[in-house]
Amino acid sequence: LSREDFQRIPELAINPLGDRIINAFFPEGEDQVNFRGFMRTLAHFRPIEDNEKNKDQNGPEPLNSRSNKLHFAFRLYDLDKDDKISRDELLQVLRMMVGVNISDEQLGSIADRTIQEADQDGDSAISFAEFVKVLEKVDVEQKMSIRFLH
Amino acid sequence: SQGIIERDETPMEKEIARLHRVDFEFSDIFYFCRKGCEAIVEDEVTQRFSSEELVSWNLLTRTNVNFHYISLRLTIVWVIGVIVRYCFLLPLRFTLAAIGITSMIVGTTMVGQLPNSSVKNYLSEVVHLTCSRILVRALSGTIHYHNKENKPQKGGICVANHTSPIDAIILTNDGCYAMVGQVHGGLMGVIQRATVKACPHVWFERSEIKDRHLVTKRLREHVADKSKLPILIFPEGTCINNTSVMMFKKGSFEIGGTIYPVAIKYDPQFGDAFWNSSKYNIVSYLLRIMTSWAIVCNVWYMPPMVRKEDEDAVQFANRVKSAIARQGGLTELPWDGGLKRAKVKDTFKEEQQKNYSKMLVRNGSIG
């Protein structure tokens, strides 16, 4: 699949974060994704099942664990993939989500406030650990899962 | 029709609702993220441009998307089916179609020689109806007409959902209409030139179609003449796969006059009538139709509708569209059939962005 194939889906094309989501499917520097890669990315959205929680404690973490779901969202914000969300990156993503409807100043103050509240080590950027802390009360499982009907 | 994933239709506002007065949260992104991935797994639009998938197989390979060998007995039944369809039904149907088309051309040319009179109109109707019936038999069409009392009257506009070029024949089987369409070359052009002599069909040159005002004007003139046959129009503008009704183009609804909606629903068990024009050309399409088991469909004539005082053309178009969708048991979609080939307009994305911004500004304490 190429990026154009995804963009032909109208409901995805009108999603303000459509391009970021499409990007998440493509590994670094590549323009094609095969079925395996496609499934790996979609696997993040599998609902977390109760009977899996106790199964494999020693093996690698499943893709749809809470931590990996959060990581997926984190990557949507982290544009340059340096494992930190800087003020600029947050601003860019916010700009994508609101379009032209909010001024730069207002957007800037929203970004500043958000980072201030979440930043714990004072580096004016959000690391993954800080990201997780901010979202600890959010029901990630329900918001980031797609259930298949049988 | 059943989807494959459970869709959560809570609107953006409820989902990103907040209990405390903070304007933006990192979790807002989850909403867009999930909606995007749901669209990737299964969206409402792209599935309408390919043939409907059947729940149980009807012994045609073309509808068997996940073919795998089940049993020897089934394969034998299938082989017999292939032989029956290709060696027996196809030649019969082809002959009938040839007879039908030839009679249509010859008949309408002969009638066209007569001077304009009520006799000519009567004969033209006879010829059109007869040839139409032959052609429907050529496709092994079984059509159930419902509510015949609502059949379109003279001076009206007949509006229907579009699945294939055969729709026109299905309707003319039961009544006479003035067709509207583009002038073609080849065999189609011959038919068009012959039939227009007998009956005032409205054929446009390719260049004329681009001029919307010209099109509306000609159609208006036709409708104004109450003695003329009802016009047949397909407002979707393109073939949809008969599981849903897409946006109706407002042009037909601006002309005025009485609209007679008609819903056409094909039974997919006997044959797939949908023409996927990007995948098959007209010849291979007709071949597929003629080697199906049959074309079975239901046609519902619906009570006439007129545009209300306070309605504009778009609202009227949507009202008619809902009525047709409800009657035919089809899903109603606001998307444009033109999305089959074109990209979606940016205005929809901007609308989503606007909605989200409203939420940020409302909840937040920004100056």
mmCIF file of N, CA, C and O in Angstrom, chain B residues 18-103:
data_model
loop_
_atom_site.group_PDB
_atom_site.id
_atom_site.type_symbol
_atom_site.label_atom_id
_atom_site.label_comp_id
_atom_site.label_asym_id
_atom_site.label_seq_id
_atom_site.Cartn_x
_atom_site.Cartn_y
_atom_site.Cartn_z
ATOM 1 N N ARG B 18 -15.230 17.177 28.921
ATOM 2 C CA ARG B 18 -14.344 17.270 30.087
ATOM 3 C C ARG B 18 -15.129 17.659 31.327
ATOM 4 O O ARG B 18 -16.118 18.348 31.265
ATOM 5 N N LEU B 19 -14.632 17.187 32.433
ATOM 6 C CA LEU B 19 -15.292 17.497 33.691
ATOM 7 C C LEU B 19 -14.703 18.757 34.300
ATOM 8 O O LEU B 19 -15.329 19.466 35.044
ATOM 9 N N HIS B 20 -13.454 18.998 33.998
ATOM 10 C CA HIS B 20 -12.812 20.169 34.590
ATOM 11 C C HIS B 20 -12.438 21.173 33.520
ATOM 12 O O HIS B 20 -12.360 20.853 32.349
ATOM 13 N N ARG B 21 -12.198 22.392 33.953
ATOM 14 C CA ARG B 21 -12.016 23.453 32.981
ATOM 15 C C ARG B 21 -10.590 23.514 32.446
ATOM 16 O O ARG B 21 -9.860 24.449 32.706
ATOM 17 N N VAL B 22 -10.226 22.526 31.742
ATOM 18 C CA VAL B 22 -8.922 22.595 31.059
ATOM 19 C C VAL B 22 -9.212 22.567 29.578
ATOM 20 O O VAL B 22 -10.077 21.834 29.134
ATOM 21 N N ASP B 23 -8.492 23.371 28.825
ATOM 22 C CA ASP B 23 -8.891 23.479 27.430
ATOM 23 C C ASP B 23 -8.389 22.342 26.558
ATOM 24 O O ASP B 23 -9.105 21.823 25.722
ATOM 25 N N PHE B 24 -7.189 21.925 26.736
ATOM 26 C CA PHE B 24 -6.687 20.881 25.847
ATOM 27 C C PHE B 24 -6.039 19.776 26.664
ATOM 28 O O PHE B 24 -5.381 20.032 27.649
ATOM 29 N N GLU B 25 -6.244 18.564 26.218
ATOM 30 C CA GLU B 25 -5.560 17.454 26.880
ATOM 31 C C GLU B 25 -4.940 16.563 25.841
ATOM 32 O O GLU B 25 -5.426 16.465 24.715
ATOM 33 N N PHE B 26 -3.905 15.866 26.237
ATOM 34 C CA PHE B 26 -3.248 14.945 25.316
ATOM 35 C C PHE B 26 -4.201 13.848 24.842
ATOM 36 O O PHE B 26 -4.072 13.335 23.752
ATOM 37 N N SER B 27 -5.179 13.535 25.698
ATOM 38 C CA SER B 27 -6.055 12.433 25.329
ATOM 39 C C SER B 27 -7.020 12.805 24.212
ATOM 40 O O SER B 27 -7.653 11.936 23.642
ATOM 41 N N ASP B 28 -7.111 14.087 23.863
ATOM 42 C CA ASP B 28 -8.004 14.476 22.767
ATOM 43 C C ASP B 28 -7.664 13.738 21.491
ATOM 44 O O ASP B 28 -8.501 13.488 20.642
ATOM 45 N N ILE B 29 -6.400 13.418 21.379
ATOM 46 C CA ILE B 29 -5.945 12.837 20.119
ATOM 47 C C ILE B 29 -6.536 11.449 19.902
ATOM 48 O O ILE B 29 -6.650 10.990 18.768
ATOM 49 N N PHE B 30 -6.958 10.817 21.026
ATOM 50 C CA PHE B 30 -7.462 9.448 20.895
ATOM 51 C C PHE B 30 -8.682 9.383 19.991
ATOM 52 O O PHE B 30 -8.870 8.441 19.238
ATOM 53 N N TYR B 31 -9.510 10.427 20.113
ATOM 54 C CA TYR B 31 -10.734 10.437 19.308
ATOM 55 C C TYR B 31 -10.407 10.395 17.818
ATOM 56 O O TYR B 31 -10.888 9.538 17.070
ATOM 57 N N PHE B 32 -9.513 11.293 17.386
ATOM 58 C CA PHE B 32 -9.188 11.347 15.958
ATOM 59 C C PHE B 32 -8.464 10.096 15.509
ATOM 60 O O PHE B 32 -8.669 9.583 14.413
ATOM 61 N N CYS B 33 -7.625 9.603 16.414
ATOM 62 C CA CYS B 33 -6.832 8.419 16.124
ATOM 63 C C CYS B 33 -7.735 7.226 15.846
ATOM 64 O O CYS B 33 -7.603 6.537 14.837
ATOM 65 N N ARG B 34 -8.686 7.042 16.754
ATOM 66 C CA ARG B 34 -9.538 5.865 16.602
ATOM 67 C C ARG B 34 -10.434 5.995 15.388
ATOM 68 O O ARG B 34 -10.607 5.051 14.624
ATOM 69 N N LYS B 35 -11.001 7.196 15.190
ATOM 70 C CA LYS B 35 -11.871 7.400 14.037
ATOM 71 C C LYS B 35 -11.104 7.130 12.758
ATOM 72 O O LYS B 35 -11.610 6.529 11.819
ATOM 73 N N GLY B 36 -9.848 7.596 12.723
ATOM 74 C CA GLY B 36 -9.049 7.387 11.526
ATOM 75 C C GLY B 36 -8.834 5.915 11.255
ATOM 76 O O GLY B 36 -9.011 5.434 10.135
ATOM 77 N N CYS B 37 -8.476 5.158 12.297
ATOM 78 C CA CYS B 37 -8.205 3.738 12.089
ATOM 79 C C CYS B 37 -9.469 2.957 11.787
ATOM 80 O O CYS B 37 -9.443 2.006 11.008
ATOM 81 N N GLU B 38 -10.579 3.368 12.384
ATOM 82 C CA GLU B 38 -11.850 2.716 12.030
ATOM 83 C C GLU B 38 -12.126 2.898 10.547
ATOM 84 O O GLU B 38 -12.570 1.983 9.863
ATOM 85 N N ALA B 39 -11.851 4.115 10.048
ATOM 86 C CA ALA B 39 -12.087 4.373 8.634
ATOM 87 C C ALA B 39 -11.182 3.511 7.767
ATOM 88 O O ALA B 39 -11.567 3.076 6.687
ATOM 89 N N ILE B 40 -9.967 3.270 8.243
ATOM 90 C CA ILE B 40 -9.047 2.439 7.461
ATOM 91 C C ILE B 40 -9.541 1.001 7.405
ATOM 92 O O ILE B 40 -9.495 0.355 6.366
ATOM 93 N N VAL B 41 -10.035 0.503 8.547
ATOM 94 C CA VAL B 41 -10.495 -0.885 8.567
ATOM 95 C C VAL B 41 -11.736 -1.041 7.705
ATOM 96 O O VAL B 41 -11.856 -1.942 6.889
ATOM 97 N N GLU B 42 -12.691 -0.149 7.909
ATOM 98 C CA GLU B 42 -13.933 -0.261 7.140
ATOM 99 C C GLU B 42 -14.584 1.099 7.060
ATOM 100 O O GLU B 42 -15.042 1.635 8.057
ATOM 101 N N ASP B 43 -14.671 1.656 5.878
ATOM 102 C CA ASP B 43 -15.325 2.957 5.763
ATOM 103 C C ASP B 43 -16.606 2.821 4.957
ATOM 104 O O ASP B 43 -16.828 1.842 4.266
ATOM 105 N N GLU B 44 -17.434 3.847 5.044
ATOM 106 C CA GLU B 44 -18.771 3.759 4.450
ATOM 107 C C GLU B 44 -18.770 3.946 2.942
ATOM 108 O O GLU B 44 -19.715 3.590 2.275
ATOM 109 N N VAL B 45 -17.723 4.566 2.425
ATOM 110 C CA VAL B 45 -17.800 5.022 1.035
ATOM 111 C C VAL B 45 -17.173 4.065 0.034
ATOM 112 O O VAL B 45 -17.804 3.664 -0.927
ATOM 113 N N THR B 46 -15.901 3.684 0.267
ATOM 114 C CA THR B 46 -15.218 2.923 -0.784
ATOM 115 C C THR B 46 -15.883 1.565 -1.019
ATOM 116 O O THR B 46 -15.798 1.015 -2.107
ATOM 117 N N GLN B 47 -16.566 1.039 0.001
ATOM 118 C CA GLN B 47 -17.193 -0.260 -0.212
ATOM 119 C C GLN B 47 -18.384 -0.179 -1.148
ATOM 120 O O GLN B 47 -18.881 -1.194 -1.610
ATOM 121 N N ARG B 48 -18.893 1.036 -1.415
ATOM 122 C CA ARG B 48 -20.058 1.142 -2.300
ATOM 123 C C ARG B 48 -19.667 1.071 -3.755
ATOM 124 O O ARG B 48 -20.522 1.020 -4.628
ATOM 125 N N PHE B 49 -18.354 1.162 -4.033
ATOM 126 C CA PHE B 49 -17.949 1.203 -5.433
ATOM 127 C C PHE B 49 -17.457 -0.146 -5.925
ATOM 128 O O PHE B 49 -16.848 -0.240 -6.964
ATOM 129 N N SER B 50 -17.671 -1.179 -5.131
ATOM 130 C CA SER B 50 -17.365 -2.517 -5.637
ATOM 131 C C SER B 50 -18.535 -3.403 -5.284
ATOM 132 O O SER B 50 -19.343 -3.063 -4.435
ATOM 133 N N SER B 51 -18.602 -4.553 -5.929
ATOM 134 C CA SER B 51 -19.795 -5.370 -5.786
ATOM 135 C C SER B 51 -20.027 -5.798 -4.355
ATOM 136 O O SER B 51 -19.103 -6.030 -3.598
ATOM 137 N N GLU B 52 -21.293 -5.938 -4.027
ATOM 138 C CA GLU B 52 -21.677 -6.351 -2.679
ATOM 139 C C GLU B 52 -21.218 -7.782 -2.416
ATOM 140 O O GLU B 52 -21.310 -8.632 -3.282
ATOM 141 N N GLU B 53 -20.738 -8.016 -1.204
ATOM 142 C CA GLU B 53 -20.333 -9.390 -0.872
ATOM 143 C C GLU B 53 -21.539 -10.158 -0.366
ATOM 144 O O GLU B 53 -22.317 -9.652 0.430
ATOM 145 N N LEU B 54 -21.689 -11.387 -0.825
ATOM 146 C CA LEU B 54 -22.861 -12.169 -0.451
ATOM 147 C C LEU B 54 -22.594 -13.013 0.788
ATOM 148 O O LEU B 54 -21.474 -13.412 1.052
ATOM 149 N N VAL B 55 -23.679 -13.259 1.533
ATOM 150 C CA VAL B 55 -23.526 -14.063 2.733
ATOM 151 C C VAL B 55 -23.343 -15.533 2.368
ATOM 152 O O VAL B 55 -22.522 -16.232 2.926
ATOM 153 N N SER B 56 -24.150 -16.009 1.419
ATOM 154 C CA SER B 56 -23.969 -17.398 0.976
ATOM 155 C C SER B 56 -23.745 -17.413 -0.521
ATOM 156 O O SER B 56 -24.335 -16.652 -1.263
ATOM 157 N N TRP B 57 -22.914 -18.270 -0.961
ATOM 158 C CA TRP B 57 -22.474 -18.285 -2.343
ATOM 159 C C TRP B 57 -23.608 -18.650 -3.293
ATOM 160 O O TRP B 57 -24.451 -19.477 -2.974
ATOM 161 N N ASN B 58 -23.609 -18.040 -4.470
ATOM 162 C CA ASN B 58 -24.666 -18.373 -5.425
ATOM 163 C C ASN B 58 -24.111 -19.062 -6.656
ATOM 164 O O ASN B 58 -24.641 -18.966 -7.742
ATOM 165 N N LEU B 59 -23.023 -19.760 -6.488
ATOM 166 C CA LEU B 59 -22.439 -20.579 -7.543
ATOM 167 C C LEU B 59 -21.887 -19.781 -8.721
ATOM 168 O O LEU B 59 -21.744 -20.285 -9.811
ATOM 169 N N LEU B 60 -21.598 -18.525 -8.519
ATOM 170 C CA LEU B 60 -20.905 -17.775 -9.562
ATOM 171 C C LEU B 60 -19.524 -17.426 -9.021
ATOM 172 O O LEU B 60 -19.415 -16.835 -7.967
ATOM 173 N N THR B 61 -18.480 -17.797 -9.748
ATOM 174 C CA THR B 61 -17.127 -17.541 -9.226
ATOM 175 C C THR B 61 -16.910 -16.075 -8.925
ATOM 176 O O THR B 61 -16.174 -15.725 -8.026
ATOM 177 N N ARG B 62 -17.526 -15.227 -9.727
ATOM 178 C CA ARG B 62 -17.263 -13.800 -9.589
ATOM 179 C C ARG B 62 -17.676 -13.265 -8.235
ATOM 180 O O ARG B 62 -17.146 -12.310 -7.746
ATOM 181 N N THR B 63 -18.688 -13.899 -7.612
ATOM 182 C CA THR B 63 -19.110 -13.394 -6.309
ATOM 183 C C THR B 63 -18.443 -14.130 -5.175
ATOM 184 O O THR B 63 -18.733 -13.912 -4.019
ATOM 185 N N ASN B 64 -17.542 -15.062 -5.525
ATOM 186 C CA ASN B 64 -16.893 -15.811 -4.473
ATOM 187 C C ASN B 64 -15.561 -15.178 -4.160
ATOM 188 O O ASN B 64 -14.563 -15.451 -4.801
ATOM 189 N N VAL B 65 -15.563 -14.293 -3.177
ATOM 190 C CA VAL B 65 -14.364 -13.513 -2.918
ATOM 191 C C VAL B 65 -13.273 -14.354 -2.261
ATOM 192 O O VAL B 65 -12.094 -14.188 -2.510
ATOM 193 N N ASN B 66 -13.688 -15.243 -1.392
ATOM 194 C CA ASN B 66 -12.674 -16.061 -0.700
ATOM 195 C C ASN B 66 -12.774 -17.491 -1.181
ATOM 196 O O ASN B 66 -13.250 -18.364 -0.469
ATOM 197 N N PHE B 67 -12.357 -17.723 -2.405
ATOM 198 C CA PHE B 67 -12.579 -19.048 -2.975
ATOM 199 C C PHE B 67 -11.658 -20.073 -2.345
ATOM 200 O O PHE B 67 -10.444 -19.896 -2.302
ATOM 201 N N HIS B 68 -12.234 -21.102 -1.811
ATOM 202 C CA HIS B 68 -11.403 -22.257 -1.493
ATOM 203 C C HIS B 68 -12.219 -23.522 -1.679
ATOM 204 O O HIS B 68 -13.435 -23.510 -1.618
ATOM 205 N N TYR B 69 -11.549 -24.567 -1.909
ATOM 206 C CA TYR B 69 -12.175 -25.838 -2.258
ATOM 207 C C TYR B 69 -12.923 -26.409 -1.056
ATOM 208 O O TYR B 69 -12.356 -26.565 0.014
ATOM 209 N N ILE B 70 -14.194 -26.677 -1.234
ATOM 210 C CA ILE B 70 -14.977 -27.183 -0.108
ATOM 211 C C ILE B 70 -15.235 -28.668 -0.240
ATOM 212 O O ILE B 70 -14.980 -29.453 0.659
ATOM 213 N N SER B 71 -15.770 -29.060 -1.372
ATOM 214 C CA SER B 71 -16.037 -30.491 -1.544
ATOM 215 C C SER B 71 -16.155 -30.789 -3.023
ATOM 216 O O SER B 71 -16.416 -29.907 -3.824
ATOM 217 N N LEU B 72 -15.983 -32.030 -3.366
ATOM 218 C CA LEU B 72 -16.050 -32.429 -4.769
ATOM 219 C C LEU B 72 -17.457 -32.198 -5.310
ATOM 220 O O LEU B 72 -17.651 -31.714 -6.426
ATOM 221 N N ARG B 73 -18.445 -32.485 -4.470
ATOM 222 C CA ARG B 73 -19.838 -32.369 -4.930
ATOM 223 C C ARG B 73 -20.144 -30.937 -5.318
ATOM 224 O O ARG B 73 -20.751 -30.657 -6.340
ATOM 225 N N LEU B 74 -19.663 -30.005 -4.490
ATOM 226 C CA LEU B 74 -19.935 -28.599 -4.783
ATOM 227 C C LEU B 74 -19.260 -28.181 -6.084
ATOM 228 O O LEU B 74 -19.832 -27.462 -6.895
ATOM 229 N N THR B 75 -18.040 -28.667 -6.277
ATOM 230 C CA THR B 75 -17.330 -28.311 -7.502
ATOM 231 C C THR B 75 -18.070 -28.850 -8.725
ATOM 232 O O THR B 75 -18.186 -28.154 -9.735
ATOM 233 N N ILE B 76 -18.588 -30.056 -8.615
ATOM 234 C CA ILE B 76 -19.325 -30.633 -9.750
ATOM 235 C C ILE B 76 -20.572 -29.809 -10.036
ATOM 236 O O ILE B 76 -20.876 -29.481 -11.187
ATOM 237 N N VAL B 77 -21.280 -29.435 -8.976
ATOM 238 C CA VAL B 77 -22.475 -28.607 -9.166
ATOM 239 C C VAL B 77 -22.102 -27.299 -9.849
ATOM 240 O O VAL B 77 -22.767 -26.831 -10.767
ATOM 241 N N TRP B 78 -20.954 -26.763 -9.417
ATOM 242 C CA TRP B 78 -20.529 -25.505 -10.013
ATOM 243 C C TRP B 78 -20.203 -25.672 -11.491
ATOM 244 O O TRP B 78 -20.572 -24.841 -12.321
ATOM 245 N N VAL B 79 -19.514 -26.763 -11.836
ATOM 246 C CA VAL B 79 -19.160 -26.993 -13.236
ATOM 247 C C VAL B 79 -20.419 -27.116 -14.097
ATOM 248 O O VAL B 79 -20.512 -26.547 -15.184
ATOM 249 N N ILE B 80 -21.397 -27.866 -13.561
ATOM 250 C CA ILE B 80 -22.659 -27.987 -14.311
ATOM 251 C C ILE B 80 -23.275 -26.612 -14.500
ATOM 252 O O ILE B 80 -23.770 -26.275 -15.582
ATOM 253 N N GLY B 81 -23.193 -25.812 -13.440
ATOM 254 C CA GLY B 81 -23.731 -24.460 -13.539
ATOM 255 C C GLY B 81 -23.044 -23.669 -14.638
ATOM 256 O O GLY B 81 -23.682 -22.968 -15.421
ATOM 257 N N VAL B 82 -21.726 -23.767 -14.694
ATOM 258 C CA VAL B 82 -20.985 -23.037 -15.721
ATOM 259 C C VAL B 82 -21.425 -23.462 -17.116
ATOM 260 O O VAL B 82 -21.654 -22.634 -17.996
ATOM 261 N N ILE B 83 -21.555 -24.784 -17.303
ATOM 262 C CA ILE B 83 -21.960 -25.283 -18.621
ATOM 263 C C ILE B 83 -23.339 -24.750 -18.982
ATOM 264 O O ILE B 83 -23.567 -24.259 -20.091
ATOM 265 N N VAL B 84 -24.259 -24.829 -18.033
ATOM 266 C CA VAL B 84 -25.614 -24.351 -18.315
ATOM 267 C C VAL B 84 -25.589 -22.877 -18.687
ATOM 268 O O VAL B 84 -26.205 -22.444 -19.655
ATOM 269 N N ARG B 85 -24.829 -22.123 -17.910
ATOM 270 C CA ARG B 85 -24.867 -20.684 -18.145
ATOM 271 C C ARG B 85 -24.201 -20.284 -19.442
ATOM 272 O O ARG B 85 -24.724 -19.482 -20.203
ATOM 273 N N TYR B 86 -23.031 -20.853 -19.728
ATOM 274 C CA TYR B 86 -22.300 -20.383 -20.891
ATOM 275 C C TYR B 86 -22.759 -21.012 -22.196
ATOM 276 O O TYR B 86 -22.763 -20.364 -23.238
ATOM 277 N N CYS B 87 -23.109 -22.285 -22.136
ATOM 278 C CA CYS B 87 -23.418 -22.973 -23.394
ATOM 279 C C CYS B 87 -24.894 -22.953 -23.742
ATOM 280 O O CYS B 87 -25.272 -23.168 -24.875
ATOM 281 N N PHE B 88 -25.721 -22.715 -22.735
ATOM 282 C CA PHE B 88 -27.138 -22.817 -22.976
ATOM 283 C C PHE B 88 -27.811 -21.453 -22.875
ATOM 284 O O PHE B 88 -28.435 -20.958 -23.807
ATOM 285 N N LEU B 89 -27.626 -20.806 -21.723
ATOM 286 C CA LEU B 89 -28.300 -19.538 -21.514
ATOM 287 C C LEU B 89 -27.708 -18.417 -22.359
ATOM 288 O O LEU B 89 -28.425 -17.595 -22.922
ATOM 289 N N LEU B 90 -26.394 -18.387 -22.430
ATOM 290 C CA LEU B 90 -25.761 -17.257 -23.106
ATOM 291 C C LEU B 90 -26.163 -17.135 -24.575
ATOM 292 O O LEU B 90 -26.559 -16.053 -25.016
ATOM 293 N N PRO B 91 -26.073 -18.197 -25.375
ATOM 294 C CA PRO B 91 -26.464 -18.048 -26.772
ATOM 295 C C PRO B 91 -27.920 -17.617 -26.928
ATOM 296 O O PRO B 91 -28.238 -16.756 -27.746
ATOM 297 N N LEU B 92 -28.797 -18.206 -26.088
ATOM 298 C CA LEU B 92 -30.213 -17.830 -26.143
ATOM 299 C C LEU B 92 -30.383 -16.342 -25.900
ATOM 300 O O LEU B 92 -31.077 -15.627 -26.630
ATOM 301 N N ARG B 93 -29.709 -15.887 -24.831
ATOM 302 C CA ARG B 93 -29.873 -14.493 -24.457
ATOM 303 C C ARG B 93 -29.291 -13.572 -25.509
ATOM 304 O O ARG B 93 -29.844 -12.525 -25.820
ATOM 305 N N PHE B 94 -28.151 -13.981 -26.052
ATOM 306 C CA PHE B 94 -27.499 -13.146 -27.046
ATOM 307 C C PHE B 94 -28.389 -12.978 -28.271
ATOM 308 O O PHE B 94 -28.539 -11.881 -28.811
ATOM 309 N N THR B 95 -28.999 -14.087 -28.684
ATOM 310 C CA THR B 95 -29.894 -14.022 -29.838
ATOM 311 C C THR B 95 -31.054 -13.079 -29.571
ATOM 312 O O THR B 95 -31.392 -12.209 -30.381
ATOM 313 N N LEU B 96 -31.654 -13.254 -28.383
ATOM 314 C CA LEU B 96 -32.771 -12.388 -28.027
ATOM 315 C C LEU B 96 -32.369 -10.919 -28.018
ATOM 316 O O LEU B 96 -33.092 -10.054 -28.506
ATOM 317 N N ALA B 97 -31.199 -10.658 -27.462
ATOM 318 C CA ALA B 97 -30.733 -9.271 -27.398
ATOM 319 C C ALA B 97 -30.549 -8.711 -28.797
ATOM 320 O O ALA B 97 -30.934 -7.571 -29.081
ATOM 321 N N ALA B 98 -29.971 -9.536 -29.675
ATOM 322 C CA ALA B 98 -29.765 -9.075 -31.049
ATOM 323 C C ALA B 98 -31.101 -8.748 -31.699
ATOM 324 O O ALA B 98 -31.261 -7.706 -32.345
ATOM 325 N N ILE B 99 -32.076 -9.659 -31.501
ATOM 326 C CA ILE B 99 -33.411 -9.409 -32.070
ATOM 327 C C ILE B 99 -33.982 -8.124 -31.498
ATOM 328 O O ILE B 99 -34.512 -7.270 -32.221
ATOM 329 N N GLY B 100 -33.846 -7.971 -30.179
ATOM 330 C CA GLY B 100 -34.410 -6.794 -29.528
ATOM 331 C C GLY B 100 -33.813 -5.508 -30.056
ATOM 332 O O GLY B 100 -34.520 -4.560 -30.389
ATOM 333 N N ILE B 101 -32.498 -5.475 -30.164
ATOM 334 C CA ILE B 101 -31.852 -4.232 -30.595
ATOM 335 C C ILE B 101 -32.189 -3.923 -32.059
ATOM 336 O O ILE B 101 -32.480 -2.782 -32.419
ATOM 337 N N THR B 102 -32.164 -4.960 -32.875
ATOM 338 C CA THR B 102 -32.484 -4.733 -34.281
ATOM 339 C C THR B 102 -33.900 -4.223 -34.458
ATOM 340 O O THR B 102 -34.143 -3.258 -35.190
ATOM 341 N N SER B 103 -34.854 -4.859 -33.756
ATOM 342 C CA SER B 103 -36.244 -4.390 -33.885
ATOM 343 C C SER B 103 -36.379 -2.966 -33.402
ATOM 344 O O SER B 103 -37.139 -2.188 -33.958
#
